[in-house]
CSV table of C-alpha atoms and ligand atoms in Angstrom, one decimal:
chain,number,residue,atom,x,y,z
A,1,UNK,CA,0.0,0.0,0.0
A,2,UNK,CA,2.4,2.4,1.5
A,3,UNK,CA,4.1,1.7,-2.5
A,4,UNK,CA,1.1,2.5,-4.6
A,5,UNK,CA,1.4,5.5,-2.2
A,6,UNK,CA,4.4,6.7,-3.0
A,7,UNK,CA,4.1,5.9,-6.5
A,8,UNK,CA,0.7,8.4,-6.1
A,9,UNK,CA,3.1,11.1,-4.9
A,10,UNK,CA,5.7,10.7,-7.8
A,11,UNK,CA,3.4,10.5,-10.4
A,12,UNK,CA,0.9,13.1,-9.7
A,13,UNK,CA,3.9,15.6,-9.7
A,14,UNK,CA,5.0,15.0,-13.6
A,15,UNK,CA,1.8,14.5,-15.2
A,16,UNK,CA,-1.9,15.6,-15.8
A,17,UNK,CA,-3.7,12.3,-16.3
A,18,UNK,CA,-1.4,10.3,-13.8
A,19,UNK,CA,-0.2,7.0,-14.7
A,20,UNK,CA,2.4,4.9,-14.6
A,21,UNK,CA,3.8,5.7,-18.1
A,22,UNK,CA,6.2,7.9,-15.7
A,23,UNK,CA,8.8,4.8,-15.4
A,24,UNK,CA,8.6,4.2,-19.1
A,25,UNK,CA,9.4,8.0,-20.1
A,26,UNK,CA,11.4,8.7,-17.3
A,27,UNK,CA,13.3,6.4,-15.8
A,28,UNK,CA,15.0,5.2,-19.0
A,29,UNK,CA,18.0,7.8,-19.7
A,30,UNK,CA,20.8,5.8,-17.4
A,31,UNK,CA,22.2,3.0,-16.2
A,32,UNK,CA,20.8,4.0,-12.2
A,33,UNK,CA,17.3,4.6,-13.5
A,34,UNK,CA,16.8,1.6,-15.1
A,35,UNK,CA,17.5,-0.3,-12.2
A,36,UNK,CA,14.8,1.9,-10.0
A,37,UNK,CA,12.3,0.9,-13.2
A,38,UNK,CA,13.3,-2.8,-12.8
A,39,UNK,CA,13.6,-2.8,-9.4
A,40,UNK,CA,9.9,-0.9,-9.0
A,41,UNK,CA,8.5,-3.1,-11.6
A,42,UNK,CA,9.5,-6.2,-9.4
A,43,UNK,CA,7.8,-5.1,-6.8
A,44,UNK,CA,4.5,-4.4,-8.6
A,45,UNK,CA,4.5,-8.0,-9.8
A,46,UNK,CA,5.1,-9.2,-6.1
A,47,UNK,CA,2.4,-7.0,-4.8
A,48,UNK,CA,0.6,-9.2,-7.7
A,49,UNK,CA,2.3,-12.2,-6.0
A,50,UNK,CA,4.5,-13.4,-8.5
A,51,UNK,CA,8.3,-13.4,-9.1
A,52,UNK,CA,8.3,-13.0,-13.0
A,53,UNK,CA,6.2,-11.9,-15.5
A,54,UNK,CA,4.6,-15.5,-17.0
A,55,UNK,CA,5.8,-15.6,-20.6
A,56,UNK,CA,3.1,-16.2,-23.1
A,57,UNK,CA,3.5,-17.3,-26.8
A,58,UNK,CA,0.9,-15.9,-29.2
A,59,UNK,CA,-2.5,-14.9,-28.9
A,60,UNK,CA,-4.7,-17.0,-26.8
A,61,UNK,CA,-8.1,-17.2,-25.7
A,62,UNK,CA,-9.9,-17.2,-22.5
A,63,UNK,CA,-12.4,-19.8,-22.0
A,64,UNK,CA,-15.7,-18.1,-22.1
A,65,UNK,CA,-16.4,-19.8,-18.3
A,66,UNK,CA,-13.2,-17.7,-16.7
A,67,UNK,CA,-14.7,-14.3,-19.3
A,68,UNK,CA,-18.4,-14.8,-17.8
A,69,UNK,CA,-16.8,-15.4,-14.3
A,70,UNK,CA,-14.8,-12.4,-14.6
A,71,UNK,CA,-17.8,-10.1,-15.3
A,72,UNK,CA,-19.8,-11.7,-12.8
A,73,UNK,CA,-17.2,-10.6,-9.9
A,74,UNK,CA,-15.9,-7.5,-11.1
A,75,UNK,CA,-17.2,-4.4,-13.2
A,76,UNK,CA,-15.2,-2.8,-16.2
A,77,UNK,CA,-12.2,-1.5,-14.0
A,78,UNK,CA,-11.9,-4.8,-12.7
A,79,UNK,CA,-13.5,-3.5,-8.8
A,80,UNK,CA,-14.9,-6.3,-7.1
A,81,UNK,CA,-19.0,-5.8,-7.3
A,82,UNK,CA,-19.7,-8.7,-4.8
A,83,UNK,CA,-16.9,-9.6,-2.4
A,84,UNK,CA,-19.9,-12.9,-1.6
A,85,UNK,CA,-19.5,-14.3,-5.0
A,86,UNK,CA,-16.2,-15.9,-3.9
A,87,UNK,CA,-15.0,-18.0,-1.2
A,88,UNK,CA,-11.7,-17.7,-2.0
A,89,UNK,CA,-9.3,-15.3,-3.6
A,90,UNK,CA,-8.5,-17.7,-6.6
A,91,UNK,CA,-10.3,-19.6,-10.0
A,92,UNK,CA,-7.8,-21.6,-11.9
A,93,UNK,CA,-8.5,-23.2,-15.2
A,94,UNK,CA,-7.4,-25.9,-16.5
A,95,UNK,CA,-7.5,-27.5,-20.2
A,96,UNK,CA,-7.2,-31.6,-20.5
A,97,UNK,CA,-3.5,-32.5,-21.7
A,98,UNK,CA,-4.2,-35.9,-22.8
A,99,UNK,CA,-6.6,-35.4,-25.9
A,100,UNK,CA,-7.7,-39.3,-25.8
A,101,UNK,CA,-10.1,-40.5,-27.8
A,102,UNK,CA,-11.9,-42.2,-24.7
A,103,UNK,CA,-13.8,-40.3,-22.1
A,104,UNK,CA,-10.8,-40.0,-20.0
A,105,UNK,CA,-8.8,-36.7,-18.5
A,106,UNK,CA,-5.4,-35.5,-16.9
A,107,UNK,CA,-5.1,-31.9,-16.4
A,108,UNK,CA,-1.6,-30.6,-14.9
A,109,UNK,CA,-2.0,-29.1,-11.9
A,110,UNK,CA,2.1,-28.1,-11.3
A,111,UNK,CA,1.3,-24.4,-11.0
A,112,UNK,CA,-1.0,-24.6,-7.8
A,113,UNK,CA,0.7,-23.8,-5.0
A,114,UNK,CA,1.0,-26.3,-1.9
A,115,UNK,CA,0.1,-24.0,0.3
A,116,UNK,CA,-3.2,-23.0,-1.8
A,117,UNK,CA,-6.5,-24.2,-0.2
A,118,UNK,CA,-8.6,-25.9,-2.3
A,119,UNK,CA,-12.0,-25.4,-1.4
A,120,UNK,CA,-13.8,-26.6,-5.0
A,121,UNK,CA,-12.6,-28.9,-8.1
A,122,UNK,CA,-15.0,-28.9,-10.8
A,123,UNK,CA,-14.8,-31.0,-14.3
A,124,UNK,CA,-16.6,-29.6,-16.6
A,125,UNK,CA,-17.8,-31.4,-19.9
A,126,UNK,CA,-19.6,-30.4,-22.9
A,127,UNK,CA,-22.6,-32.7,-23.9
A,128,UNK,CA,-23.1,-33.2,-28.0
A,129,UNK,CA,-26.0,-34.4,-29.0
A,130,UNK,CA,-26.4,-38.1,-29.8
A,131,UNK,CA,-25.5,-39.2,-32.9
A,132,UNK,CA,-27.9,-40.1,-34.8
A,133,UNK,CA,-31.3,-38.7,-33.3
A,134,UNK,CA,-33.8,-40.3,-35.8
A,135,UNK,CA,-33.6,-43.0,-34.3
A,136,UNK,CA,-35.6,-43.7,-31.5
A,137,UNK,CA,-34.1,-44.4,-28.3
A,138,UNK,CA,-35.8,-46.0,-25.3
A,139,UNK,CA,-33.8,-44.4,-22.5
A,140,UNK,CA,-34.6,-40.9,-21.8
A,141,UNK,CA,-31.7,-40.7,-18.8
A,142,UNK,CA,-28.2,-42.0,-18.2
A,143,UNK,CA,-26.5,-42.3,-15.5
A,144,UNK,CA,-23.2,-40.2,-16.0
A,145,UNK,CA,-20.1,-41.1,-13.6
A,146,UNK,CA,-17.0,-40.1,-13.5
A,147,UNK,CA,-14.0,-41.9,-11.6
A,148,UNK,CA,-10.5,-41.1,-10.8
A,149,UNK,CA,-7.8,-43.3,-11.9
A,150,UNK,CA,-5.9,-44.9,-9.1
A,151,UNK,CA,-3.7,-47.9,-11.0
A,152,UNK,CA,-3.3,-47.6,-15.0
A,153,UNK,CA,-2.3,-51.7,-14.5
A,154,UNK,CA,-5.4,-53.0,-12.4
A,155,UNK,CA,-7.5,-50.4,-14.1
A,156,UNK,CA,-8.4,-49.4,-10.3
A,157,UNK,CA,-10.7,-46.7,-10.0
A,158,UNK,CA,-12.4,-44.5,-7.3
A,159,UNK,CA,-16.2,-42.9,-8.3
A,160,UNK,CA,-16.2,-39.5,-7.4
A,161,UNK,CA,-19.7,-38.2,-8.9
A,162,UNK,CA,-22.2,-39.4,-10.3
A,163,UNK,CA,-25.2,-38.0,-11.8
A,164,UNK,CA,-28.5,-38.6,-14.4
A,165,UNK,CA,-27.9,-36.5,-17.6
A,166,UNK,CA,-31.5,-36.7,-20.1
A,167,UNK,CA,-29.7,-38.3,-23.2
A,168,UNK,CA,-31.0,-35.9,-25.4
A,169,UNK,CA,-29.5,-32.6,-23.7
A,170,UNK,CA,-26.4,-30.6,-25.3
A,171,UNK,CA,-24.2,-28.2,-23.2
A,172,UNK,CA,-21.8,-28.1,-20.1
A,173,UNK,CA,-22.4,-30.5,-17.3
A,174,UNK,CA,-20.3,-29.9,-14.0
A,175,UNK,CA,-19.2,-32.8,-12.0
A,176,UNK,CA,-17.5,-32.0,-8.5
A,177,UNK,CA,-14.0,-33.6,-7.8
A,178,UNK,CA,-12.2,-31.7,-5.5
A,179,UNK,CA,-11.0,-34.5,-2.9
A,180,UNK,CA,-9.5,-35.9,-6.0
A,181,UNK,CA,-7.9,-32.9,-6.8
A,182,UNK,CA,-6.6,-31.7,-3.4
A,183,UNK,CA,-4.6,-35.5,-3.6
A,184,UNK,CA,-2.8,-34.8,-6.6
A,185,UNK,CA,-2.0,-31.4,-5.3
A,186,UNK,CA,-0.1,-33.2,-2.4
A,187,UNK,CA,1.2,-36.1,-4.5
A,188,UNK,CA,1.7,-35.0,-8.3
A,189,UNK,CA,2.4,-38.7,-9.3
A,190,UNK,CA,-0.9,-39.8,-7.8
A,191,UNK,CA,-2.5,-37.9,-10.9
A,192,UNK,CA,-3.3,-40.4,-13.3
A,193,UNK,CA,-6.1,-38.8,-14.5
A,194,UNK,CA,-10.1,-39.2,-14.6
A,195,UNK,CA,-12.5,-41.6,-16.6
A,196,UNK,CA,-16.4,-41.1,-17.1
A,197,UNK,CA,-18.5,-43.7,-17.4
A,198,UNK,CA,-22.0,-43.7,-19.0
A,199,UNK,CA,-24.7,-46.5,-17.8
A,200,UNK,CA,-28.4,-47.0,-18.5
A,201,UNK,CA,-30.7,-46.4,-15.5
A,202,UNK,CA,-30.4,-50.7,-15.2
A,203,UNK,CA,-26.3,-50.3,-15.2
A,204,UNK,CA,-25.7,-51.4,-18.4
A,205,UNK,CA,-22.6,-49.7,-20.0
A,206,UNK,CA,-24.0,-47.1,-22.7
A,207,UNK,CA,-22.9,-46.8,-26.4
A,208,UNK,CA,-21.0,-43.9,-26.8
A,209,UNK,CA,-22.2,-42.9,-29.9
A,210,UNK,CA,-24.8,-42.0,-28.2
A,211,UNK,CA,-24.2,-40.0,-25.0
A,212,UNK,CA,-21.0,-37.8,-26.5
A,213,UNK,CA,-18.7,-35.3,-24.5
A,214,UNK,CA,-16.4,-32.9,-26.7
A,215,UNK,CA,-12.3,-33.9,-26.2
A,216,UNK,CA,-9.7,-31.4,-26.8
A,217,UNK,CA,-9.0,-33.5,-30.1
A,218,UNK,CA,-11.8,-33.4,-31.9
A,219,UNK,CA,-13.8,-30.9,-31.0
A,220,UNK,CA,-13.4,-27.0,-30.7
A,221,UNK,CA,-11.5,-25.0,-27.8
A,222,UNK,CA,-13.8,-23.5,-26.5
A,223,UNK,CA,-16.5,-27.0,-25.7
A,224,UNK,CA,-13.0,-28.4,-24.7
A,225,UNK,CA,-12.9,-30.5,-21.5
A,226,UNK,CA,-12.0,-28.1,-18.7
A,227,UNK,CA,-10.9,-28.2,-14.5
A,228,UNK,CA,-11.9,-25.6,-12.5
A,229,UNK,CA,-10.4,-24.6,-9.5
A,230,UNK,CA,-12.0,-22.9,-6.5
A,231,UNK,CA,-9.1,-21.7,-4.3
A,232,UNK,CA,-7.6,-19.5,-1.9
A,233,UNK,CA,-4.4,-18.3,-1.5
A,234,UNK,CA,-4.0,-17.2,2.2
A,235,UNK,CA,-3.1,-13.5,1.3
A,236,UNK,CA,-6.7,-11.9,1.4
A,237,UNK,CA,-6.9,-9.6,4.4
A,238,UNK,CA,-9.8,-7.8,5.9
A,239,UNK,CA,-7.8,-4.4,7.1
A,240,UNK,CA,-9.3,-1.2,5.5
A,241,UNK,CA,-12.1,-3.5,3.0
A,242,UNK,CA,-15.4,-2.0,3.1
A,243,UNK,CA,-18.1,-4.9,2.6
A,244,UNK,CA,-20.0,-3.0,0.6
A,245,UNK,CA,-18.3,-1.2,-2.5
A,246,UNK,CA,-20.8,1.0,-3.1
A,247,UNK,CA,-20.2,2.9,0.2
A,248,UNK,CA,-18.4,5.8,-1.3
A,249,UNK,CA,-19.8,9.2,0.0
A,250,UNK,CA,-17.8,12.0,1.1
A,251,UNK,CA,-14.4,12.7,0.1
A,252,UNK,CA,-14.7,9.5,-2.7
A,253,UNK,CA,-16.2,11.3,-5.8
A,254,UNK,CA,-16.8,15.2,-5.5
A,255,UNK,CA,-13.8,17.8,-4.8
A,256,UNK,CA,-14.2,19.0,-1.6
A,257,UNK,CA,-16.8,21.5,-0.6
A,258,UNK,CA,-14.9,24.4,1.4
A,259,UNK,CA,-14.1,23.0,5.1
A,260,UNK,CA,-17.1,23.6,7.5
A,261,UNK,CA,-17.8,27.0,8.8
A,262,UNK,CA,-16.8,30.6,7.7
A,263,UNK,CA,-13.2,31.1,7.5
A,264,UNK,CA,-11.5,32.4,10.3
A,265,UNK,CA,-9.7,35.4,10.7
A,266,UNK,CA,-7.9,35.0,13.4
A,267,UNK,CA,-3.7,35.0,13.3
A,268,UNK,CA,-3.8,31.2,13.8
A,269,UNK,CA,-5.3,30.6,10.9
A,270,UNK,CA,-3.2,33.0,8.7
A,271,UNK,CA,-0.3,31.4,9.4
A,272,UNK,CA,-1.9,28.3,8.8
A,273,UNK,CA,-2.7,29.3,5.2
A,274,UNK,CA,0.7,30.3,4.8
A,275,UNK,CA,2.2,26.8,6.1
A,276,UNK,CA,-0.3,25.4,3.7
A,277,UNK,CA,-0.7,27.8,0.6
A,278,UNK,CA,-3.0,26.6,-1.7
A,279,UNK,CA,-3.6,23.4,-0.8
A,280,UNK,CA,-7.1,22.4,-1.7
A,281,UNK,CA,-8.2,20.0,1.1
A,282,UNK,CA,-7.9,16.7,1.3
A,283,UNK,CA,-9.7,14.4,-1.6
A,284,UNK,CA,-9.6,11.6,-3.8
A,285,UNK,CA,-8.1,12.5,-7.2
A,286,UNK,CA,-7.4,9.4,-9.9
A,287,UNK,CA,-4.2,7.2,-10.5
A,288,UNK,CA,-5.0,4.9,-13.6
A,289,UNK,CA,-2.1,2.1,-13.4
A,290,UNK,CA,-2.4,1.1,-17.3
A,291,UNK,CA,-1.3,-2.5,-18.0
A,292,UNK,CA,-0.3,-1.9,-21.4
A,293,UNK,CA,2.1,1.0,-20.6
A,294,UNK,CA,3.9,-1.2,-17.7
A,295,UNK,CA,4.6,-4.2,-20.5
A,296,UNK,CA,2.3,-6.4,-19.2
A,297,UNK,CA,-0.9,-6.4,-21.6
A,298,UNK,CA,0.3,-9.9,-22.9
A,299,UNK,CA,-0.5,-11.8,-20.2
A,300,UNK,CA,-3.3,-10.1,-18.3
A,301,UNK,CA,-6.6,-10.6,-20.3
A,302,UNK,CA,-8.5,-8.2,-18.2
A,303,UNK,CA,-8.6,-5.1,-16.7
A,304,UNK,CA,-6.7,-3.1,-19.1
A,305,UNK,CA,-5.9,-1.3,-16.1
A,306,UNK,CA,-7.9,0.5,-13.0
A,307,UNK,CA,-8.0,3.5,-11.1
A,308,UNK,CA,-6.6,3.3,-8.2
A,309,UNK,CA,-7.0,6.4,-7.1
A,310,UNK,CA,-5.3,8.5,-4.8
A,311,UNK,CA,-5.7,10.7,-1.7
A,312,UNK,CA,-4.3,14.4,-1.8
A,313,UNK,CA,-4.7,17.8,0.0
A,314,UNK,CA,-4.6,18.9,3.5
A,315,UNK,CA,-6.1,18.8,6.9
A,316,UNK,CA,-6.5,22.2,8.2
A,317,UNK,CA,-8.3,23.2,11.6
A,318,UNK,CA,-11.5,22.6,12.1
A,319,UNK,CA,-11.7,19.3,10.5
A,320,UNK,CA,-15.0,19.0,9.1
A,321,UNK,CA,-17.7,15.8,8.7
A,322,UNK,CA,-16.3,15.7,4.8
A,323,UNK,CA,-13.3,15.2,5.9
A,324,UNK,CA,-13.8,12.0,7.5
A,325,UNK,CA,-11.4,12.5,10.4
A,326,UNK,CA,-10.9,9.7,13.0
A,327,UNK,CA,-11.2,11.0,16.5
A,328,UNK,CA,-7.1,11.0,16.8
A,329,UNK,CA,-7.0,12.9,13.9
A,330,UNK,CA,-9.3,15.6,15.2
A,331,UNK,CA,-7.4,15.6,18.1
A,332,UNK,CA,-4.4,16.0,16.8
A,333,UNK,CA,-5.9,19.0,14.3
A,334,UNK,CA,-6.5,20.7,17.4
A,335,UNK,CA,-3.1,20.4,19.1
A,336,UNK,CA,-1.5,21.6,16.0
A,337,UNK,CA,-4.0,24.6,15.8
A,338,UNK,CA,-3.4,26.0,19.1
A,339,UNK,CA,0.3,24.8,18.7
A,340,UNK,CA,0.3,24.0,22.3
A,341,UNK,CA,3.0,21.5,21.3
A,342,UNK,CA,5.6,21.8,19.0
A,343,UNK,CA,6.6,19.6,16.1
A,344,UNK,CA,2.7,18.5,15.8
A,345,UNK,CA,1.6,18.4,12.0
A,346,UNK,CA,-1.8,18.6,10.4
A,347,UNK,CA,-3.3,15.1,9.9
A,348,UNK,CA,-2.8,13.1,7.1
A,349,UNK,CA,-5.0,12.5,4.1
A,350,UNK,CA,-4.7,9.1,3.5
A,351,UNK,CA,-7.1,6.4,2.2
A,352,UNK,CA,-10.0,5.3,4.5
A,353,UNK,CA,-11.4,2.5,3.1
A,354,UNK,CA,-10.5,0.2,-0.2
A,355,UNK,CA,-11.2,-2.0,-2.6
A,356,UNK,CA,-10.0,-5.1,-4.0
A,357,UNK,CA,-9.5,-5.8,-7.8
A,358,UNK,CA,-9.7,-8.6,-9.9
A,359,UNK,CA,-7.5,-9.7,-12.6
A,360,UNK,CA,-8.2,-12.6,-15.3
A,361,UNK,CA,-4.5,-13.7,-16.6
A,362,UNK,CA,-2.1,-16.5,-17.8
A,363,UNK,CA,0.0,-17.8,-15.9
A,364,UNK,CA,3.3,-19.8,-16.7
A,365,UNK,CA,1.7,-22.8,-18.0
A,366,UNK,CA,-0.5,-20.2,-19.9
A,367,UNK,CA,-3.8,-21.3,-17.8
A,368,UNK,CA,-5.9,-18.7,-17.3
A,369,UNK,CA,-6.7,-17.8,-13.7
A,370,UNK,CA,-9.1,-15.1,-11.3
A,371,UNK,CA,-7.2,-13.8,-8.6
A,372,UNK,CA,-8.7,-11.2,-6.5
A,373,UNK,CA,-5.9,-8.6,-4.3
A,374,UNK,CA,-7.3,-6.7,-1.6
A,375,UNK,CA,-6.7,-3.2,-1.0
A,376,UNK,CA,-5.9,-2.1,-4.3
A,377,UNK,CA,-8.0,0.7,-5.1
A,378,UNK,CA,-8.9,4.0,-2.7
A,379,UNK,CA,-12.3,4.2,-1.9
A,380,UNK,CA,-12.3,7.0,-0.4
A,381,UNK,CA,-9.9,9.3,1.5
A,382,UNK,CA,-9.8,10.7,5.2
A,383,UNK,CA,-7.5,13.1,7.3
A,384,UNK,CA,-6.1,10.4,9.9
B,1,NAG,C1,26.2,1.6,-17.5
B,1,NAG,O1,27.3,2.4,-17.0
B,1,NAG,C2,28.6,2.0,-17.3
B,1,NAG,C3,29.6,2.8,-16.7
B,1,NAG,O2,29.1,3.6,-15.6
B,1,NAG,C4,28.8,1.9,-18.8
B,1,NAG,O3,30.0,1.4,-19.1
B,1,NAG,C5,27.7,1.0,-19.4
B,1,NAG,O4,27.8,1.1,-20.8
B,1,NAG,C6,26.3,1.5,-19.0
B,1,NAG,N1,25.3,0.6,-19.6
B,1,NAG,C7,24.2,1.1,-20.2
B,1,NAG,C8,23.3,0.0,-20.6
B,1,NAG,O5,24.0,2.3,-20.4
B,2,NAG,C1,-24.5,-1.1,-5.6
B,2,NAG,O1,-25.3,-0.1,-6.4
B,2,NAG,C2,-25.9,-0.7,-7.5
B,2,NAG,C3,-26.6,0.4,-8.3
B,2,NAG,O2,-26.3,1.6,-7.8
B,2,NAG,C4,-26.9,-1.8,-7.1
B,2,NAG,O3,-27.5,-2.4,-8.2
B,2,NAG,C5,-26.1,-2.8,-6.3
B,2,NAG,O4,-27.0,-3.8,-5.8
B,2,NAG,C6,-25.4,-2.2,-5.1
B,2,NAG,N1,-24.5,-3.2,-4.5
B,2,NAG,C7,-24.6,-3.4,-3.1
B,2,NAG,C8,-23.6,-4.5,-2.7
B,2,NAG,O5,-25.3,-2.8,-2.4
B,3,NAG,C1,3.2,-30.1,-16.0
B,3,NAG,O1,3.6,-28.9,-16.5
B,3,NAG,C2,4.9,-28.5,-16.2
B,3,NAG,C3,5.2,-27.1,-16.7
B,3,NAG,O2,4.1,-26.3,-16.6
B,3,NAG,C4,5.9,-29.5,-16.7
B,3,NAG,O3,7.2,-29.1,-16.2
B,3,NAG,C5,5.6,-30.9,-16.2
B,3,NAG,O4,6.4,-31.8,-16.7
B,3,NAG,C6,4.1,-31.2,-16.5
B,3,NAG,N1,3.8,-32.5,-15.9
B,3,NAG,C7,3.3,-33.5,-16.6
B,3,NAG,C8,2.9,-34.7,-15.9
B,3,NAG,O5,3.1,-33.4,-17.8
């Protein structure tokens, strides 16, 4: 935080429409400035929790699940719009890597983290319609099951869901696997991989000709067979978060109104307006962090880049309702007005509340993941 701050204060001094575009045109003339850029774009990415950039070859596509997702949790500038949606701070993605012609799976799960919770695996599978419809079939359901692998030798196998599909249907169906997943997460080699099986309601196997899921080898990317991930990373904190985003008033939207009450003519407050010249008083004003102008619009599919705003002005005497002041604060204002000790400043105008964003992105094994960060956006700003 106290780094988005500071880049608030560097930034707002060089340019009109603040944005990070600063390090690109700035910090690129020697030798010592490029390391600051480097050095301040490695930090971005950790406050994105990552060590590198992921490195992505050619343009790829989304799956429209992680797109609708994405809109669903956060609005254009990638603000969360329902911090409920969630349980966790992470949706991972994955496509199947073994393209067989059978119904069976293996996704590679290497890029979750041990230490990521998982709360929810889901498979999800996209249902053609039967080959074949004229002609008449006397099964109306099937029971669809689908089993992890345990032993490619014994054929050993562990059902994990089960569920009746109507034969005739077409579109995603969503089968919940997550204690099978959080065992490959702790044993990698223990992944051998997932096989659905489709029976009549009597438990006769089913032609497959007839009940039909789309495979990454035949069909088209985006009915391919896909994981999803539910998960949280342990880094979502609760400090300054407002539950509901749309709590804005005061000092989020409008400049400031002129502080409470008539100006006063006393001394006191002449040399205050001296200290402070023209200050206006303390208010949000906007910092757009563009993704594109920091290098990294290859890899993160959405936002472009958000406003993260910043908080700027000062905190004269008398500290007005607008100004959001915490009780210290006001406290403090008032020492400082009747300087009856010295060395006391004004109060700061600092962010009172924020928001979390949400970023849809590739990562290194170019899966696309949702990964909400907390704090990232001023939601309004207070002398404190
Ligand atoms: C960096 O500075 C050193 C000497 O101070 C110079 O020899 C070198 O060419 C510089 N490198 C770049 C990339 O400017
Ligand atoms: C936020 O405001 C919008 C419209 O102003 C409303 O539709 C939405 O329900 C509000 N969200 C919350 C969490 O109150
Ligand atoms: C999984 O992907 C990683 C790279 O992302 C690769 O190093 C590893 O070999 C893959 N594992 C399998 C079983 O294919």
């Amino acid at each position: 935080m106290l780094f988005l701050i500071s880049f608030a204060a560097l930034v707002s001094a060089v340019a009109a429409r603040p944005s990070l575009n600063f390090l690109e045109n700035h910090f690129t003339a020697d030798n010592e400035s490029e390391e600051v850029r480097s050095e301040a774009i490695k930090r971005l990415l950790e406050v994105f929790g990552m060590d590198d950039p992921p490195a992505i070859h050619g343009h790829k596509q989304a799956p429209q699940y992680m797109l609708d997702l994405y809109n669903t949790v956060a609005d254009v500038d990638g603000v969360t719009k329902d911090p409920y949606i969630l349980e966790g701070n992470t949706v991972r993605s994955f496509f199947d890597k073994l393209h067989s012609e059978q119904v069976e799976f293996r996704f590679n799960l290497s890029t979750v983290a041990m230490t990521e919770k998982i709360l929810t695996a889901e498979l999800h599978l996209f249902k053609l319609r039967p080959q074949g419809t004229t002609t008449f079939h006397r099964h109306h359901f099937c029971q669809v099951s689908v089993y992890q692998l345990l032993d490619t030798s014994t054929h050993e196998k562990k059902l994990l869901s089960s569920r009746l599909i109507p034969v005739h249907s077409t579109g995603w169906e969503v089968f919940t696997i997550t204690q099978a997943v959080r065992s490959w997460v702790v044993d990698e080699s223990s992944n051998l991989g997932l096989h659905v099986v489709v029976r009549t309601l009597g438990g006769s196997q089913m032609d497959m000709k007839m009940i039909r899921f789309a495979s990454g080898r035949n069909h088209h990317q985006s009915k391919q067979p896909m994981l999803v991930l539910f998960t949280d990373d342990g880094r979502r904190s609760t400090s300054l978060e407002s539950i509901d985003p749309n709590d804005t008033e005061a000092t989020s939207t409008l400049p400031q109104a002129p502080m409470s009450g008539p100006p006063s003519r006393t001394a006191r407050s002449l040399d205050y307006s001296e200290e402070e010249g023209t200050s206006s008083p303390c208010q949000r004003l906007p910092l757009y962090v563009d993704f594109e102008e920091i290098g990294w619009s290859g890899w993160i599919v959405s936002p472009r880049g958000y406003n993260a705003y910043h908080c700027k002005g000062s905190c004269p005497f008398p500290l007005g309702q607008n100004m959001r002041p915490s009780n210290h604060a006001t406290v403090q204002s008032i020492i400082n007005a009747l300087k009856l000790i010295k060395g006391i400043d004004t109060p700061c105008c600092v962010p009172d509340k924020l928001f979390s964003i949400n970023l849809l992105y590739f990562d290194d094994a170019e899966n696309v993941v949702l990964k909400q960060y907390n704090d990232m956006v001023a939601g309004s700003c207070g002398c404190q």
